[in-house]
Short mmCIF file of C-alpha atoms in Angstrom, two decimals:
data_model
loop_
_atom_site.label_atom_id
_atom_site.label_comp_id
_atom_site.label_asym_id
_atom_site.label_seq_id
_atom_site.Cartn_x
_atom_site.Cartn_y
_atom_site.Cartn_z
CA UNK A 25 -9.45 0.27 21.07
CA UNK A 26 -10.83 -0.30 17.65
CA UNK A 27 -14.38 -1.55 16.95
CA UNK A 28 -15.11 -5.06 15.63
CA UNK A 29 -16.65 -4.64 12.04
CA UNK A 30 -18.79 -7.32 10.34
CA UNK A 31 -16.29 -9.00 7.93
CA UNK A 32 -19.22 -9.64 5.40
CA UNK A 33 -19.94 -5.83 4.94
CA UNK A 34 -16.42 -4.37 5.47
CA UNK A 35 -13.61 -4.04 3.09
CA UNK A 36 -11.34 -7.19 2.69
CA UNK A 37 -8.56 -5.13 1.19
CA UNK A 38 -7.74 -1.66 2.12
CA UNK A 39 -5.00 0.46 0.36
CA UNK A 40 -3.81 3.73 1.90
CA UNK A 41 -1.85 6.70 0.35
CA UNK A 42 -0.12 8.00 3.42
CA UNK A 43 -0.02 11.67 3.06
CA UNK A 44 0.80 14.48 5.34
CA UNK A 45 4.03 13.60 7.05
CA UNK A 46 5.86 16.63 6.08
CA UNK A 47 3.33 19.24 6.89
CA UNK A 48 2.48 17.45 10.21
CA UNK A 49 6.29 18.02 11.23
CA UNK A 50 6.52 21.50 9.76
CA UNK A 51 3.28 22.63 11.72
CA UNK A 52 5.23 21.69 14.67
CA UNK A 53 8.54 23.36 13.81
CA UNK A 54 10.33 20.07 12.92
CA UNK A 55 12.08 18.85 9.79
CA UNK A 56 10.07 16.57 7.43
CA UNK A 57 12.00 13.52 8.45
CA UNK A 58 10.48 13.95 11.90
CA UNK A 59 7.10 13.57 10.53
CA UNK A 60 8.06 10.47 8.50
CA UNK A 61 9.40 8.74 11.60
CA UNK A 62 6.03 9.49 13.18
CA UNK A 63 4.15 8.04 10.31
CA UNK A 64 6.17 4.91 10.44
CA UNK A 65 5.02 4.44 13.94
CA UNK A 66 1.61 4.88 12.89
CA UNK A 67 1.86 2.10 10.39
CA UNK A 68 2.42 -0.31 13.24
CA UNK A 69 -0.73 0.65 14.90
CA UNK A 70 -2.99 0.38 11.68
CA UNK A 71 -1.47 -3.07 10.86
CA UNK A 72 -2.31 -4.25 14.50
CA UNK A 73 -6.05 -2.87 14.05
CA UNK A 74 -6.74 -4.80 10.84
CA UNK A 75 -7.85 -8.04 12.27
CA UNK A 76 -10.56 -6.38 14.58
CA UNK A 77 -11.81 -4.60 11.43
CA UNK A 78 -12.04 -7.51 9.37
CA UNK A 79 -9.23 -6.11 7.05
CA UNK A 80 -7.34 -9.04 5.72
CA UNK A 81 -5.10 -7.13 3.29
CA UNK A 82 -3.48 -3.66 3.82
CA UNK A 83 -1.43 -2.15 1.11
CA UNK A 84 0.34 1.12 1.92
CA UNK A 85 2.07 3.64 -0.39
CA UNK A 86 5.61 4.30 1.11
CA UNK A 87 7.50 5.74 -1.71
CA UNK A 88 6.63 6.53 -5.25
CA UNK A 89 8.45 6.64 -8.48
CA UNK A 90 7.98 10.48 -8.23
CA UNK A 91 9.51 10.89 -4.81
CA UNK A 92 13.10 10.72 -6.18
CA UNK A 93 12.51 14.51 -7.07
CA UNK A 94 12.61 15.24 -3.26
CA UNK A 95 15.71 16.68 -1.78
CA UNK A 96 18.66 14.23 -1.51
CA UNK A 97 18.45 14.59 2.31
CA UNK A 98 14.95 13.58 2.47
CA UNK A 99 15.29 10.66 -0.02
CA UNK A 100 18.29 9.31 1.93
CA UNK A 101 16.46 9.93 5.25
CA UNK A 102 13.48 7.73 3.88
CA UNK A 103 15.71 4.96 2.63
CA UNK A 104 17.34 4.95 6.07
CA UNK A 105 13.86 4.87 7.71
CA UNK A 106 12.78 1.65 5.54
CA UNK A 107 15.99 -0.03 6.66
CA UNK A 108 15.27 0.87 10.30
CA UNK A 109 11.74 -0.25 10.23
CA UNK A 110 12.46 -3.65 8.54
CA UNK A 111 15.16 -4.28 11.14
CA UNK A 112 13.10 -3.32 14.19
CA UNK A 113 9.75 -4.83 13.21
CA UNK A 114 10.75 -7.92 11.34
CA UNK A 115 10.53 -10.17 14.43
CA UNK A 116 7.25 -8.63 15.46
CA UNK A 117 5.56 -9.01 12.09
CA UNK A 118 6.55 -12.53 12.05
CA UNK A 119 5.28 -13.40 15.42
CA UNK A 120 2.02 -11.40 14.89
CA UNK A 121 0.95 -13.35 11.76
CA UNK A 122 1.59 -10.52 9.19
CA UNK A 123 2.85 -11.52 5.86
CA UNK A 124 4.84 -8.79 4.22
CA UNK A 125 5.22 -8.24 0.43
CA UNK A 126 6.88 -5.41 -1.47
CA UNK A 127 5.65 -3.92 -4.84
CA UNK A 128 7.46 -1.50 -7.20
CA UNK A 129 10.45 -1.39 -9.17
CA UNK A 130 13.54 -2.52 -7.18
CA UNK A 131 16.15 -1.55 -9.91
CA UNK A 132 16.81 1.92 -8.28
CA UNK A 133 17.00 0.73 -4.68
CA UNK A 134 20.32 -0.24 -3.09
CA UNK A 135 21.20 -3.84 -2.95
CA UNK A 136 21.29 -3.94 0.72
CA UNK A 137 17.71 -2.70 1.05
CA UNK A 138 16.69 -5.20 -1.52
CA UNK A 139 18.15 -7.89 0.39
CA UNK A 140 16.41 -6.87 3.49
CA UNK A 141 13.12 -6.69 1.68
CA UNK A 142 13.66 -10.24 0.25
CA UNK A 143 14.52 -11.59 3.66
CA UNK A 144 11.50 -10.02 5.37
CA UNK A 145 9.17 -11.52 2.59
CA UNK A 146 10.71 -14.94 3.21
CA UNK A 147 10.63 -14.58 7.00
CA UNK A 148 6.91 -13.91 6.78
CA UNK A 149 6.00 -16.17 3.85
CA UNK A 150 3.69 -18.57 6.04
CA UNK A 151 1.92 -15.91 7.81
CA UNK A 152 -2.07 -15.39 7.00
CA UNK A 153 -3.47 -13.01 9.79
CA UNK A 154 -2.79 -9.81 7.79
CA UNK A 155 -1.18 -9.47 4.32
CA UNK A 156 0.82 -6.15 4.42
CA UNK A 157 1.95 -5.11 1.19
CA UNK A 158 4.31 -2.04 0.99
CA UNK A 159 4.78 -0.04 -2.28
CA UNK A 160 8.39 1.39 -2.77
CA UNK A 161 9.53 2.97 -5.81
CA UNK A 162 6.08 2.35 -7.15
CA UNK A 163 3.95 4.12 -9.69
CA UNK A 164 0.85 2.75 -11.28
CA UNK A 165 1.73 3.72 -14.84
CA UNK A 166 5.24 2.28 -14.40
CA UNK A 167 3.68 -1.08 -12.99
CA UNK A 168 1.41 -1.37 -16.19
CA UNK A 169 4.31 -0.64 -18.61
CA UNK A 170 6.62 -3.28 -16.94
CA UNK A 171 3.72 -5.66 -16.68
CA UNK A 172 2.94 -4.92 -20.53
CA UNK A 173 6.63 -5.44 -21.27
CA UNK A 174 6.60 -8.95 -19.73
CA UNK A 175 3.30 -9.72 -21.58
CA UNK A 176 4.91 -8.84 -24.98
CA UNK A 177 7.89 -10.85 -24.16
CA UNK A 178 5.77 -13.96 -23.62
CA UNK A 179 3.90 -13.36 -26.82
CA UNK A 180 7.23 -13.01 -28.67
CA UNK A 181 8.30 -16.32 -27.09
CA UNK A 182 5.16 -18.16 -28.10
CA UNK A 183 3.91 -18.58 -24.56
CA UNK A 184 1.04 -16.25 -25.01
CA UNK A 185 -1.72 -16.27 -27.83
CA UNK A 186 -2.32 -12.47 -28.62
CA UNK A 187 -5.87 -13.27 -29.62
CA UNK A 188 -6.70 -14.66 -26.19
CA UNK A 189 -5.40 -11.48 -24.33
CA UNK A 190 -8.26 -9.87 -22.44
CA UNK A 191 -8.64 -7.81 -19.28
CA UNK A 192 -8.14 -10.77 -17.14
CA UNK A 193 -4.53 -11.37 -18.74
CA UNK A 194 -2.67 -8.17 -17.74
CA UNK A 195 -3.34 -8.57 -13.92
CA UNK A 196 -1.34 -11.85 -14.04
CA UNK A 197 1.67 -9.74 -14.90
CA UNK A 198 1.06 -6.95 -12.32
CA UNK A 199 3.22 -6.65 -9.13
CA UNK A 200 -0.20 -7.33 -7.23
CA UNK A 201 -0.84 -10.58 -9.14
CA UNK A 202 -1.20 -12.63 -5.91
CA UNK A 203 -3.54 -10.05 -4.00
CA UNK A 204 -7.30 -9.24 -4.58
CA UNK A 205 -8.13 -5.85 -5.75
CA UNK A 206 -8.53 -3.28 -3.18
CA UNK A 207 -12.06 -2.61 -1.89
CA UNK A 208 -11.39 0.80 -0.32
CA UNK A 209 -8.63 3.24 -0.96
CA UNK A 210 -7.99 5.90 1.75
CA UNK A 211 -6.03 9.29 1.07
CA UNK A 212 -4.99 11.12 4.25
CA UNK A 213 -4.08 14.84 4.51
CA UNK A 214 -7.01 16.45 2.44
CA UNK A 215 -5.71 15.90 -0.99
CA UNK A 216 -8.29 14.47 -3.36
CA UNK A 217 -6.12 12.79 -6.00
CA UNK A 218 -4.85 9.40 -6.36
CA UNK A 219 -1.19 9.95 -7.27
CA UNK A 220 -0.56 7.20 -9.62
CA UNK A 221 -1.64 4.45 -7.05
CA UNK A 222 -2.93 1.02 -8.02
CA UNK A 223 -4.45 2.46 -10.95
CA UNK A 224 -5.51 -0.79 -12.70
CA UNK A 225 -6.26 -2.43 -9.49
CA UNK A 226 -8.73 0.37 -8.09
CA UNK A 227 -11.13 0.43 -10.94
CA UNK A 228 -13.89 -0.34 -8.76
CA UNK A 229 -12.62 0.58 -5.38
CA UNK A 230 -14.41 3.01 -3.09
CA UNK A 231 -12.40 6.01 -2.30
CA UNK A 232 -12.27 8.10 0.93
CA UNK A 233 -10.23 11.58 1.06
CA UNK A 234 -10.01 12.55 4.73
CA UNK A 235 -8.31 15.76 6.29
CA UNK A 236 -6.49 13.82 8.86
CA UNK A 237 -2.63 13.82 8.30
CA UNK A 238 -1.06 10.56 8.28
CA UNK A 239 0.65 10.70 11.71
CA UNK A 240 -2.79 11.46 13.30
CA UNK A 241 -4.66 8.71 11.60
CA UNK A 242 -5.21 6.58 14.49
CA UNK A 243 -6.91 3.13 14.64
CA UNK A 244 -9.96 4.96 15.85
CA UNK A 245 -10.03 7.13 12.74
CA UNK A 246 -9.32 4.12 10.60
CA UNK A 247 -12.22 2.20 12.32
CA UNK A 248 -14.52 5.09 11.40
CA UNK A 249 -13.68 5.00 7.64
CA UNK A 250 -14.07 1.30 7.54
CA UNK A 251 -17.37 1.34 9.28
CA UNK A 252 -18.57 4.03 6.78
CA UNK A 253 -17.48 1.75 4.04
CA UNK A 254 -20.14 -0.71 5.03
CA UNK A 255 -22.88 1.58 4.37
CA UNK A 256 -22.09 2.19 0.76
CA UNK A 257 -23.97 0.67 -2.04
CA UNK A 258 -21.52 -1.07 -4.35
CA UNK A 259 -23.29 -1.90 -7.73
CA UNK A 260 -20.21 -2.47 -10.07
CA UNK A 261 -22.12 -0.78 -12.92
CA UNK A 262 -25.31 -2.55 -12.27
CA UNK A 263 -28.63 -1.39 -10.83
CA UNK A 264 -30.02 -2.53 -7.40
CA UNK A 265 -33.32 -4.13 -7.89
CA UNK A 266 -36.23 -2.38 -6.36
#
């Protein structure tokens, strides 16, 4: 059971780089896809834990723009897993008040998967208990490049005055334009890098790099990280008054 966290001091938006599925499987003498399936089951538990922890928004890094470099077998297996997850979890997500959004460039994805993603977004559009965002074929630099292109098109069309562009303008063109910036970014598996994830949005996020592999990232571990966040001093570049 997770521990209730004071919503006023805990993170409203948590983003997670779910790393370590492959190593978790290989340490058990199993193929990497076995780890990905275990990781998918863990996602459901973490989503269910969010309300008790005061987390309204959860964003997970499911497949990056760089992950296409993996073997054809692993990529095909991951795409199949995404389809299976959407099919098996759609009704539960709807019934449990979870709103699902997908971010990333959908151009390289198969039409059948895109339709499933669109359908799930529509099915859960009225839910507000937890906002789950899934990043598929997502890369932070790619997102900024695509956003900049759309911004430039609006300037060329006369819809946007270039003299009025400031740091509040670009976020309106990002995939995450309807989401608050993450308060806390967690990376599992002991790696201490952000791997091109939410580069713009995480400018003032707190980071937590933990040794736990993603399939072992239980709701109890999640609760511990969220509780630890509450004790951090977030000054956003300012100085706390004495």
